Coordinates of C-alpha atoms and ligand atoms in Angstrom, one line a residue:
X1225 CA -13.5 42.1 -36.5
X1226 CA -11.7 39.0 -34.5
X1227 CA -11.6 36.1 -36.2
X1228 CA -14.5 33.6 -35.1
X1229 CA -13.0 30.7 -33.0
X1230 CA -13.5 27.3 -34.7
X1231 CA -16.0 25.4 -33.1
X1232 CA -15.8 21.6 -32.9
X1233 CA -17.8 18.7 -31.4
X1234 CA -16.7 18.1 -27.8
X1235 CA -14.2 15.4 -27.3
X1236 CA -16.1 11.9 -27.2
X1237 CA -19.0 13.4 -29.0
X1238 CA -19.8 13.4 -32.9
X1239 CA -22.5 14.1 -35.3
X1240 CA -24.1 11.2 -37.0
X1241 CA -24.3 12.3 -40.6
X1242 CA -26.2 10.9 -43.7
X1243 CA -25.9 8.3 -44.9
X1244 CA -25.1 6.4 -41.9
X1245 CA -28.2 8.1 -40.0
X1246 CA -30.3 6.1 -42.2
X1247 CA -28.5 2.9 -40.9
X1248 CA -29.4 4.1 -37.3
X1249 CA -32.9 4.6 -38.2
X1250 CA -33.3 1.4 -40.0
X1251 CA -31.7 -0.2 -36.7
X1252 CA -34.3 1.7 -34.4
X1253 CA -37.3 0.7 -36.6
X1254 CA -36.3 -3.1 -36.0
X1255 CA -35.7 -2.3 -32.3
X1256 CA -39.3 -0.9 -32.5
X1257 CA -40.5 -3.8 -34.6
X1258 CA -39.2 -6.5 -32.5
X1259 CA -39.6 -5.5 -29.0
X1260 CA -43.3 -5.0 -30.1
X1261 CA -43.4 -8.5 -30.7
X1262 CA -42.4 -9.3 -27.5
X1263 CA -45.1 -7.0 -26.0
X1264 CA -42.8 -4.0 -24.9
X1265 CA -44.0 -0.5 -24.8
X1266 CA -41.5 2.7 -25.5
X1267 CA -40.6 4.7 -22.4
X1268 CA -38.8 8.1 -23.1
X1269 CA -37.2 9.3 -19.5
X1270 CA -35.8 12.4 -19.1
X1271 CA -32.1 12.8 -20.0
X1272 CA -31.0 14.4 -16.6
X1273 CA -31.9 13.3 -13.3
X1274 CA -30.9 13.6 -9.6
X1275 CA -27.5 12.7 -9.3
X1276 CA -28.4 10.9 -6.1
X1277 CA -30.7 8.4 -8.3
X1278 CA -27.6 7.1 -10.3
X1279 CA -25.3 6.8 -6.9
X1280 CA -27.8 4.7 -5.1
X1281 CA -28.8 2.6 -8.1
X1282 CA -25.5 2.1 -10.1
X1283 CA -23.4 2.6 -6.8
X1284 CA -21.5 5.3 -5.4
X1285 CA -18.3 3.1 -5.8
X1286 CA -18.4 2.1 -9.2
X1287 CA -16.5 3.8 -12.3
X1288 CA -19.7 5.2 -13.8
X1289 CA -20.7 7.0 -11.0
X1290 CA -17.5 7.8 -9.2
X1291 CA -15.2 8.7 -12.0
X1292 CA -17.4 9.1 -15.4
X1293 CA -21.0 11.0 -14.3
X1294 CA -21.4 14.3 -15.7
X1295 CA -23.1 16.1 -12.8
X1296 CA -23.4 19.6 -11.7
X1297 CA -25.7 21.8 -9.4
X1298 CA -29.0 22.7 -11.0
X1299 CA -29.3 26.6 -9.7
X1300 CA -28.4 29.3 -12.4
X1301 CA -28.8 31.8 -9.7
X1302 CA -26.3 30.1 -7.0
X1303 CA -23.8 32.9 -7.0
X1304 CA -26.2 35.3 -5.6
X1305 CA -27.1 32.8 -2.8
X1306 CA -23.6 32.3 -2.1
X1307 CA -22.7 36.3 -1.7
X1308 CA -26.0 36.5 0.5
X1309 CA -24.5 33.8 2.7
X1310 CA -20.9 35.2 2.6
X1311 CA -22.4 38.6 3.8
X1312 CA -24.5 36.9 6.6
X1313 CA -21.4 34.9 7.9
X1314 CA -19.6 38.5 7.9
X1315 CA -22.6 39.7 10.0
X1316 CA -22.6 36.8 12.5
X1317 CA -18.6 37.6 13.3
X1318 CA -19.9 41.2 13.7
X1319 CA -22.2 40.2 16.1
X1320 CA -19.9 38.1 17.9
X1321 CA -17.5 41.3 18.6
X1322 CA -19.9 44.0 19.2
X1323 CA -22.8 41.8 20.6
X1324 CA -25.1 43.7 18.5
X1325 CA -27.1 41.2 16.5
X1326 CA -29.7 43.4 14.3
X1327 CA -27.7 43.4 11.2
X1328 CA -27.3 39.7 11.5
X1329 CA -31.2 38.9 12.0
X1330 CA -32.3 41.4 9.2
X1331 CA -29.8 39.5 7.1
X1332 CA -31.3 36.4 7.6
X1333 CA -34.7 37.7 7.2
X1334 CA -33.6 39.1 3.9
X1335 CA -31.7 35.8 3.0
X1336 CA -35.0 34.0 3.5
X1337 CA -37.2 36.5 1.9
X1338 CA -35.0 36.5 -1.3
X1339 CA -34.9 32.7 -1.7
X1340 CA -38.5 32.6 -1.3
X1341 CA -39.3 35.5 -4.0
X1342 CA -36.8 34.1 -6.6
X1343 CA -38.1 30.3 -6.3
X1344 CA -41.7 32.0 -6.7
X1345 CA -40.5 33.5 -10.1
X1346 CA -39.0 30.4 -10.9
X1347 CA -35.6 31.9 -10.8
X1348 CA -34.2 29.4 -8.5
X1349 CA -35.3 25.5 -8.3
X1350 CA -35.6 24.6 -4.6
X1351 CA -34.9 20.8 -4.6
X1352 CA -35.8 18.4 -2.0
X1353 CA -32.6 18.6 -0.1
X1354 CA -32.4 22.4 0.0
X1355 CA -36.3 22.9 0.7
X1356 CA -35.9 20.6 4.1
X1357 CA -32.9 22.6 5.1
X1358 CA -34.9 26.0 4.4
X1359 CA -37.7 24.7 6.4
X1360 CA -35.3 23.9 9.3
X1361 CA -33.9 27.5 9.3
X1362 CA -37.3 29.3 8.8
X1363 CA -38.3 27.1 12.1
X1364 CA -35.2 27.8 14.5
X1365 CA -35.6 31.5 12.9
X1366 CA -39.3 31.9 14.1
X1367 CA -38.1 30.6 17.5
X1368 CA -36.3 34.2 17.8
X1369 CA -37.9 36.7 20.4
X1370 CA -40.1 39.5 18.8
X1371 CA -38.5 42.4 19.3
X1372 CA -37.1 45.4 17.4
X1373 CA -33.8 44.0 16.5
X1374 CA -32.5 47.6 15.2
X1375 CA -32.8 49.3 18.6
X1376 CA -29.6 48.4 20.5
X1377 CA -30.9 45.6 23.1
X1378 CA -29.6 46.0 26.5
X1379 CA -29.2 42.2 26.7
X1380 CA -29.5 39.4 25.1
X1381 CA -30.6 36.0 27.0
X1382 CA -28.8 32.6 26.7
X1383 CA -31.5 31.1 24.9
X1384 CA -31.7 33.9 22.2
X1385 CA -28.0 33.3 21.9
X1386 CA -28.3 29.9 21.3
X1387 CA -30.8 30.4 18.6
X1388 CA -28.7 32.8 16.8
X1389 CA -25.9 30.3 16.9
X1390 CA -27.8 27.8 15.6
X1391 CA -29.1 30.1 12.7
X1392 CA -25.5 31.0 11.9
X1393 CA -24.7 27.1 11.8
X1394 CA -27.8 26.3 9.6
X1395 CA -26.9 29.2 7.0
X1396 CA -23.1 27.7 6.9
X1397 CA -24.6 24.3 6.3
X1398 CA -27.0 25.6 3.5
X1399 CA -26.4 23.7 0.4
X1400 CA -28.7 25.1 -2.0
X1401 CA -27.5 22.9 -4.7
X1402 CA -29.4 19.6 -5.6
X1403 CA -27.1 18.1 -7.9
X1404 CA -28.3 16.8 -11.3
X1405 CA -26.7 14.3 -13.9
X1406 CA -26.8 13.7 -17.4
X1407 CA -27.7 9.9 -17.4
X1408 CA -25.3 7.4 -17.6
X1409 CA -27.4 5.0 -18.2
X1410 CA -31.1 4.2 -17.8
X1411 CA -32.4 1.5 -15.9
X1412 CA -32.5 3.7 -12.8
X1413 CA -34.8 6.0 -14.5
X1414 CA -37.2 3.2 -15.7
X1415 CA -37.4 2.3 -12.2
X1416 CA -37.8 5.7 -10.9
X1417 CA -40.7 6.2 -13.6
X1418 CA -42.2 2.8 -12.5
X1419 CA -42.4 3.8 -8.6
X1420 CA -43.3 7.6 -9.7
X1421 CA -46.5 6.5 -12.0
X1422 CA -47.6 3.4 -9.5
X1423 CA -46.8 1.0 -12.4
X1424 CA -46.8 -1.9 -9.8
X1425 CA -51.1 -1.3 -10.3
X1426 CA -50.8 -2.4 -14.0
X1427 CA -50.9 -6.3 -15.0
X1428 CA -47.5 -7.4 -13.9
X1429 CA -44.8 -7.6 -15.5
X1430 CA -44.4 -4.3 -17.1
X1431 CA -42.1 -4.3 -20.0
X1432 CA -40.4 -1.4 -21.2
X1433 CA -37.8 -0.3 -23.9
X1434 CA -36.0 3.0 -24.5
X1435 CA -33.6 4.4 -26.8
X1436 CA -31.3 7.6 -26.7
X1437 CA -28.2 9.2 -25.4
X1438 CA -26.2 8.3 -22.3
X1439 CA -23.0 10.3 -21.0
X1440 CA -20.3 9.0 -19.4
X1441 CA -16.5 10.8 -19.1
X1442 CA -14.6 7.8 -20.4
X1443 CA -11.6 8.0 -22.3
X1444 CA -12.5 8.1 -26.0
X1445 CA -11.3 5.7 -28.3
X1446 CA -13.0 3.3 -31.2
X1447 CA -16.3 2.2 -29.8
X1448 CA -16.4 4.2 -26.8
X1449 CA -17.7 7.7 -26.5
X1450 CA -18.6 10.3 -24.2
X1451 CA -22.2 10.4 -25.6
X1452 CA -23.2 7.3 -26.9
X1453 CA -26.6 5.7 -27.3
X1454 CA -28.2 2.8 -25.9
X1455 CA -31.3 0.9 -27.0
X1456 CA -32.4 -1.0 -23.9
X1457 CA -35.4 -2.9 -22.2
X1458 CA -36.7 -3.7 -19.0
X1459 CA -38.9 -6.0 -17.5
X1460 CA -40.5 -5.2 -14.0
X1461 CA -42.4 -6.6 -11.8
X1462 CA -44.2 -10.1 -11.5
X1463 CA -42.0 -12.8 -10.8
X1464 CA -38.5 -14.1 -11.1
X1465 CA -39.4 -17.1 -13.7
X1466 CA -36.1 -18.0 -15.2
X1467 CA -38.5 -17.9 -18.5
X1468 CA -38.4 -14.1 -18.3
X1469 CA -34.5 -14.1 -18.2
X1470 CA -34.8 -16.3 -20.9
X1471 CA -37.3 -14.4 -23.0
X1472 CA -35.7 -11.3 -22.7
X1473 CA -32.3 -12.5 -24.0
X1474 CA -34.1 -14.2 -26.8
X1475 CA -35.6 -11.0 -27.6
X1476 CA -32.1 -9.2 -28.0
X1477 CA -30.8 -12.2 -30.1
X1478 CA -33.8 -11.8 -32.4
X1479 CA -33.0 -8.1 -32.7
X1480 CA -29.3 -8.7 -33.6
X1481 CA -30.6 -11.5 -35.9
X1482 CA -32.9 -9.0 -37.6
X1483 CA -30.5 -6.2 -38.3
X1484 CA -28.1 -8.8 -39.7
X1485 CA -25.3 -8.5 -37.0
X1486 CA -22.4 -11.0 -37.3
X1487 CA -20.2 -13.0 -35.1
X1488 CA -22.8 -12.5 -32.2
X1489 CA -21.9 -14.3 -29.2
X1490 CA -23.7 -14.5 -26.1
X1491 CA -21.8 -15.3 -22.7
X1492 CA -24.1 -16.0 -19.4
X1493 CA -23.1 -16.3 -15.7
X1494 CA -24.8 -16.1 -12.2
X1495 CA -23.6 -14.0 -9.6
X1496 CA -25.9 -15.0 -6.9
X1497 CA -27.8 -12.8 -4.5
X1498 CA -27.1 -10.7 -1.5
X1499 CA -27.8 -13.1 1.4
X1500 CA -25.2 -14.6 4.0
X1501 CA -25.1 -17.9 2.5
X1502 CA -24.7 -17.1 -1.1
X1503 CA -22.6 -13.9 -2.7
X1504 CA -21.2 -12.4 0.5
X1505 CA -19.7 -15.5 1.6
X1506 CA -18.4 -16.1 -1.9
X1507 CA -16.8 -12.4 -1.9
X1508 CA -15.5 -13.2 1.8
X1509 CA -13.8 -16.5 0.4
X1510 CA -12.5 -14.5 -2.7
X1511 CA -11.0 -11.6 -0.7
X1512 CA -9.2 -14.0 1.4
X1513 CA -7.9 -16.0 -1.6
X1514 CA -6.8 -12.5 -3.5
X1515 CA -5.3 -11.7 -0.1
X1516 CA -2.9 -14.4 -0.5
X1517 CA -1.8 -13.2 -3.8
X1518 CA -2.0 -9.5 -3.4
X1519 CA 1.6 -8.6 -4.1
X1520 CA 1.5 -10.5 -7.7
X1521 CA -1.6 -8.0 -8.8
X1522 CA -1.5 -4.6 -10.3
X1523 CA -2.4 -1.6 -8.1
X1524 CA -6.1 -1.7 -9.3
X1525 CA -6.5 -4.8 -8.3
X1526 CA -5.0 -4.5 -5.2
X1527 CA -7.5 -1.4 -4.3
X1528 CA -10.3 -3.7 -5.3
X1529 CA -9.7 -6.5 -2.9
X1530 CA -10.7 -3.8 0.0
X1531 CA -13.7 -2.1 -2.2
X1532 CA -15.2 -4.7 -4.6
X1533 CA -13.1 -7.8 -5.2
X1534 CA -15.7 -9.2 -7.6
X1535 CA -14.4 -6.3 -9.8
X1536 CA -10.6 -8.2 -9.8
X1537 CA -12.3 -10.9 -12.2
X1538 CA -12.9 -8.0 -14.6
X1539 CA -9.4 -7.6 -15.0
X1540 CA -7.8 -7.4 -18.4
X1541 CA -4.3 -7.3 -17.4
X1542 CA -2.2 -10.2 -19.1
X1543 CA 0.1 -10.9 -16.1
X1544 CA -3.2 -11.3 -13.6
X1545 CA -4.9 -13.8 -15.7
X1546 CA -3.0 -16.9 -14.7
X1547 CA -3.5 -15.6 -11.0
X1548 CA -7.3 -15.1 -11.6
X1549 CA -7.8 -18.2 -13.2
X1550 CA -7.0 -20.1 -9.6
X1551 CA -9.4 -18.2 -7.9
X1552 CA -12.7 -19.7 -6.3
X1553 CA -15.9 -19.6 -8.6
X1554 CA -19.2 -18.2 -7.8
X1555 CA -20.7 -21.0 -9.5
X1556 CA -19.5 -23.5 -6.6
X1557 CA -20.7 -21.0 -4.2
X1558 CA -24.1 -20.1 -5.3
X1559 CA -26.8 -21.0 -2.5
X1560 CA -29.7 -23.8 -3.6
X1561 CA -32.0 -21.3 -5.0
X1562 CA -29.8 -19.3 -7.2
X1563 CA -28.5 -22.7 -8.3
X1564 CA -31.5 -23.9 -9.0
X1565 CA -32.6 -20.7 -11.0
X1566 CA -29.3 -20.6 -12.9
X1567 CA -29.8 -24.2 -14.3
X1568 CA -33.2 -23.1 -15.0
X1569 CA -32.3 -20.3 -17.2
X1570 CA -29.9 -22.3 -19.1
X1571 CA -32.5 -24.8 -20.0
X1572 CA -35.0 -22.5 -21.0
X1573 CA -32.2 -20.8 -23.4
X1574 CA -31.7 -23.9 -24.6
X1575 CA -35.5 -24.6 -25.2
X1576 CA -35.7 -21.4 -27.1
X1577 CA -32.8 -22.6 -29.3
X1578 CA -30.6 -19.7 -28.0
X1579 CA -26.6 -20.9 -28.2
X1580 CA -24.6 -19.2 -25.1
X1581 CA -21.1 -19.6 -23.4
X1582 CA -20.7 -19.4 -19.8
X1583 CA -18.1 -17.3 -18.2
X1584 CA -17.8 -17.5 -14.2
X1585 CA -15.8 -14.0 -14.4
X1586 CA -18.7 -12.0 -15.9
X1587 CA -19.6 -9.9 -13.1
X1588 CA -20.5 -6.4 -14.7
X1589 CA -19.5 -3.0 -13.5
X1590 CA -23.2 -1.7 -11.8
X1591 CA -23.9 -2.7 -8.5
X1592 CA -27.5 -3.5 -8.8
X1593 CA -27.0 -6.9 -10.4
X1594 CA -27.8 -10.4 -8.8
X1595 CA -28.0 -13.6 -10.1
X1596 CA -28.4 -13.7 -14.1
X1597 CA -25.5 -11.8 -15.8
X1598 CA -25.0 -11.5 -19.5
X1599 CA -23.2 -10.0 -22.0
X1600 CA -23.1 -10.2 -26.0
X1601 CA -20.0 -9.3 -28.1
X1602 CA -20.1 -9.0 -32.0
X1603 CA -17.2 -8.8 -34.7
X1604 CA -15.0 -6.0 -36.0
X1605 CA -14.9 -3.9 -32.7
X1606 CA -11.6 -4.5 -31.5
X1607 CA -11.2 -4.2 -27.4
X1608 CA -14.7 -2.8 -27.2
X1609 CA -16.5 -5.5 -28.2
X1610 CA -19.3 -5.8 -25.8
X1611 CA -22.3 -4.7 -27.9
X1612 CA -24.9 -5.5 -24.9
X1613 CA -24.9 -6.0 -21.3
X1614 CA -27.5 -7.0 -19.0
X1615 CA -28.8 -8.8 -15.8
X1616 CA -31.1 -9.6 -13.1
X1617 CA -31.7 -6.7 -10.5
X1618 CA -34.6 -7.8 -8.2
X1619 CA -34.4 -5.3 -5.1
X1620 CA -33.5 -2.4 -7.3
X1621 CA -37.0 -0.8 -7.2
X1622 CA -36.7 -1.2 -3.5
X1623 CA -33.7 0.4 -2.9
X1624 CA -35.1 3.5 -4.8
X1625 CA -38.1 3.7 -2.4
X1626 CA -40.9 1.4 -4.2
X1627 CA -42.1 -1.9 -3.3
X1628 CA -40.2 -5.3 -3.5
X1629 CA -40.5 -5.7 -7.4
X1630 CA -38.3 -8.2 -9.4
X1631 CA -36.4 -6.9 -12.4
X1632 CA -34.2 -8.0 -15.5
X1633 CA -32.9 -6.0 -18.4
X1634 CA -30.3 -5.2 -20.9
X1635 CA -28.9 -2.3 -22.8
X1636 CA -27.1 -2.7 -26.6
X1637 CA -24.6 -0.1 -27.2
X1638 CA -26.0 1.1 -30.7
X1639 CA -22.7 2.8 -31.6
X1640 CA -21.3 -0.6 -31.5
X1641 CA -23.7 -2.2 -33.0
X1642 CA -23.7 0.2 -36.1
X1643 CA -19.9 0.0 -36.2
X1644 CA -19.8 -3.9 -36.2
X1645 CA -22.6 -3.5 -39.2
X1646 CA -20.7 -1.0 -41.3
X1647 CA -17.4 -3.3 -40.5
X1648 CA -19.0 -6.2 -42.1
X1649 CA -20.4 -4.4 -45.4
X1650 CA -23.9 -3.7 -43.7
X1651 CA -23.5 0.3 -43.8
X1652 CA -26.1 2.5 -45.5
X1653 CA -25.3 3.7 -49.1
X1654 CA -25.8 7.3 -50.0
X1655 CA -29.7 8.0 -50.3
X1656 CA -30.4 8.0 -54.0
X1657 CA -33.2 10.3 -55.5
X1658 CA -35.9 8.5 -57.2
X1659 CA -36.6 11.3 -59.8
X1660 CA -34.5 14.5 -60.5
X1661 CA -36.5 17.1 -62.2
X1662 CA -34.6 18.9 -64.8
X1663 CA -36.9 21.9 -66.1
X1664 CA -36.2 25.3 -68.2
X1665 CA -38.6 28.0 -68.6
X1666 CA -41.5 29.7 -66.4
X1667 CA -44.1 27.2 -67.7
X1668 CA -42.2 24.1 -67.0
X1669 CA -41.4 25.8 -63.8
X1670 CA -45.1 25.6 -62.3
X1671 CA -45.4 22.1 -63.9
X1672 CA -42.3 20.9 -62.2
X1673 CA -43.5 22.5 -58.9
X1674 CA -46.6 20.6 -59.3
X1675 CA -44.9 17.5 -60.4
X1676 CA -42.9 17.0 -57.7
X1677 CA -45.6 17.7 -55.0
X1678 CA -47.6 15.0 -56.7
X1679 CA -44.6 12.7 -56.7
X1680 CA -43.3 13.2 -53.2
X1681 CA -46.8 12.6 -51.9
X1682 CA -46.8 9.3 -53.6
X1683 CA -43.7 8.6 -51.6
X1684 CA -40.9 9.4 -54.1
X1685 CA -37.5 11.1 -53.5
X1686 CA -37.8 14.1 -55.9
X1687 CA -34.7 16.5 -56.2
X1688 CA -36.2 20.0 -57.8
X1689 CA -33.6 22.2 -58.6
X1690 CA -34.4 25.7 -57.2
X1691 CA -32.9 27.8 -60.2
X1692 CA -32.9 27.0 -63.8
X1693 CA -30.4 24.8 -64.8
X1694 CA -29.1 24.2 -68.7
X1695 CA -30.6 20.8 -69.6
X1696 CA -26.9 19.4 -69.7
X1697 CA -26.1 20.7 -66.2
X1698 CA -28.9 19.2 -64.8
X1699 CA -28.7 15.8 -66.1
X1700 CA -25.0 16.0 -64.5
X1701 CA -26.2 16.9 -61.2
X1702 CA -29.0 14.0 -61.4
X1703 CA -26.3 11.4 -62.3
X1704 CA -23.9 13.0 -59.1
X1705 CA -27.1 12.3 -56.8
X1706 CA -27.6 8.8 -58.3
X1707 CA -30.9 9.3 -59.3
X1708 CA -32.8 6.9 -60.9
X1709 CA -34.8 8.9 -63.5
X1710 CA -34.7 12.4 -64.9
X1711 CA -37.9 14.2 -65.5
X1712 CA -37.0 16.6 -68.5
X1713 CA -39.6 19.7 -68.7
X1714 CA -39.4 22.3 -71.1
X1715 CA -41.8 25.0 -71.9
X1716 CA -42.7 22.7 -75.3
X1717 CA -43.0 19.7 -73.5
X1718 CA -45.4 21.4 -71.1
X1719 CA -47.6 22.8 -73.8
X1720 CA -47.7 19.7 -75.9
X1721 CA -48.7 17.7 -72.3
X1722 CA -46.1 15.3 -73.5
X1723 CA -43.5 14.7 -70.5
X1724 CA -39.6 13.2 -71.2
X1725 CA -38.7 10.6 -68.5
X1726 CA -34.8 9.6 -69.1
X1727 CA -33.7 6.6 -67.4
X1728 CA -30.2 7.4 -66.1
X1729 CA -28.6 4.0 -66.0
X1730 CA -29.3 3.1 -69.6
X1731 CA -29.7 6.6 -71.2
X1732 CA -33.4 5.3 -72.6
X1733 CA -36.3 8.0 -72.8
X1734 CA -39.9 7.6 -72.7
X1735 CA -42.8 10.0 -73.2
X1736 CA -46.0 10.2 -70.8
X1737 CA -48.9 12.3 -70.0
X1738 CA -48.7 13.8 -66.6
X1739 CA -51.0 11.1 -64.9
X1740 CA -49.4 8.1 -66.9
X1741 CA -46.0 9.1 -65.4
X1742 CA -47.2 8.8 -62.2
X1743 CA -48.8 5.6 -62.7
X1744 CA -45.7 4.3 -64.5
X1745 CA -43.3 5.3 -61.7
X1746 CA -45.6 3.8 -59.5
X1747 CA -45.8 0.4 -60.8
X1748 CA -41.9 0.6 -61.5
X1749 CA -41.4 1.2 -57.7
X1750 CA -43.6 -1.4 -56.9
X1751 CA -42.1 -3.9 -59.0
X1752 CA -38.7 -2.7 -58.1
X1753 CA -39.9 -3.3 -54.4
X1754 CA -41.2 -7.0 -55.5
X1755 CA -37.9 -8.0 -56.9
Ligands
LIG1955 P1 -23.5 -1.3 -19.7 O1 -22.6 -2.6 -19.6 O2 -22.5 -0.3 -18.6 O3 -25.1 -1.8 -19.1 O4 -23.8 -0.7 -20.8 C1 -24.4 -1.4 -22.0 C2 -24.0 -1.4 -23.1 O5 -23.6 0.1 -23.8 C3 -22.3 -1.8 -23.2 O6 -22.2 -3.2 -23.5 C4 -21.7 -1.0 -24.5 O7 -22.1 -1.7 -25.8 C5 -22.5 0.0 -24.5 N1 -21.6 1.1 -23.7 C6 -21.3 1.5 -22.6 N2 -20.6 2.5 -22.3 C7 -20.4 3.0 -23.6 C8 -19.6 4.1 -24.2 N3 -18.5 4.9 -23.6 N4 -19.3 4.1 -25.5 C9 -20.3 3.5 -26.4 N5 -21.0 2.1 -25.9 C10 -21.1 2.4 -24.6 C11 -26.0 -0.7 -18.6 O8 -25.8 0.4 -19.2 C12 -27.1 -1.3 -18.2 N6 -27.9 -0.2 -17.6 C13 -28.1 -2.4 -19.0 C14 -28.8 -3.2 -18.1 C15 -30.4 -2.7 -18.6 N7 -28.9 -3.8 -17.4 C16 -30.2 -4.2 -16.9 N8 -30.9 -3.4 -17.8

């Protein structure tokens, strides 16, 4: 037999393993608890969505959508449809050469029938784009005269020729693949969900949080993965009161404090809004200023002067820094409303005792932001030190086909949060066992199974070896697993009803009856938890 291939996790993805997963769980539990105290409820959106959703929300020109998204056609049976299409085009060529349209018209009929049957059997998913193309094709097809197309018609009139030409064109253009994408972020999904479930009817604002994997085809490095995890929250609807911005930021800072993240630094900015007297006017000024220094900029920045001048401010290139420092600043160009909003957000943060720095260059890499943007960095992460990013996105729900809706939120990079906690010594230790049951003999085994069940029901972490081990060997294993106690059960102990409990740290032993043992362990645990 050929040697089986050696499988490995795909580049940029990884297994999260114990004991580290215990830390992930602790962090996630803290998020549920803290976000709950701020009145947020959990949403669990799907992991894949129409590609179009992210293209619209995040922006077709952004790196996330244009370079990093995992998108693919959602049709397993596409090959067959493509084959039918190719055959039809051959039949069309034949018709043009021979003036006999019978094969072509029949072919189209079969094509339409085959799609219908396959979609009824659930073998094809007909998305909205394909459905509308299909409807148009059927509509045109229905306009063909009802004749026996298999016989050789003497003459086809011009109108029929036009219809056949239109059908052929439609078949060529027919795209049966509605593209779906693994979500690169979840704000778009939450907004889609808000619209889909008519959440604007609920008391506003609606406060939702989520956690789970996101996917971006980035170059993997420390703190940057292709499958990574976010914990995020969104506030949708109601007003754009600066207190909402400040409370959302306060919430994430409270969470970081709860999990013990060190070296946390919050940076904020306002990027104005999309009205002629605000951001667009600034962007034009910035573009003009950039044109003046174009020759001194790198290729990426030069390109961005055209596509998205704000992103030049994001540049990390050493030699561009002194040039960027001289560029016009958005704070000096905000409209009166945005300037007042930003000033109020800062006051609200101060009121809540949330420390922040300002950075006029914080523009963020997603298109939906307006007004407040923020980022949080933490210690021990090297160049990928942003552990959270967020901002306001009024207008996004409307862009996705919903009612005008205010919105603000953030997402924490959970992988980075965990890395930073580990770097500062707050990682998880291997999970120790409370009780290791060392048993020998048939009667002892029955008692051991019973004891394991009772102890586990009482919440203890119990290890019960599946096969008999000599007591010496069993105690060795108990030690390796970091067990606190070993319960020693031989047939004698069981028949005498006197069970031996050994404390592994100091080697002391005590004897108990079965019910006494459980009471002892419970009270030892309770006093351990109090200590
Ligand atoms: P983002 O800045 O693209 O924003 O991502 C938020 C955080 O996710 C980053 O600060 C980082 O910690 C983490 N992250 C991003 N990409 C990776 C990666 N490849 N590997 C590891 N961690 C990563 C958003 O996603 C917005 N949806 C945030 C938001 C919510 N804004 C408003 N509401």
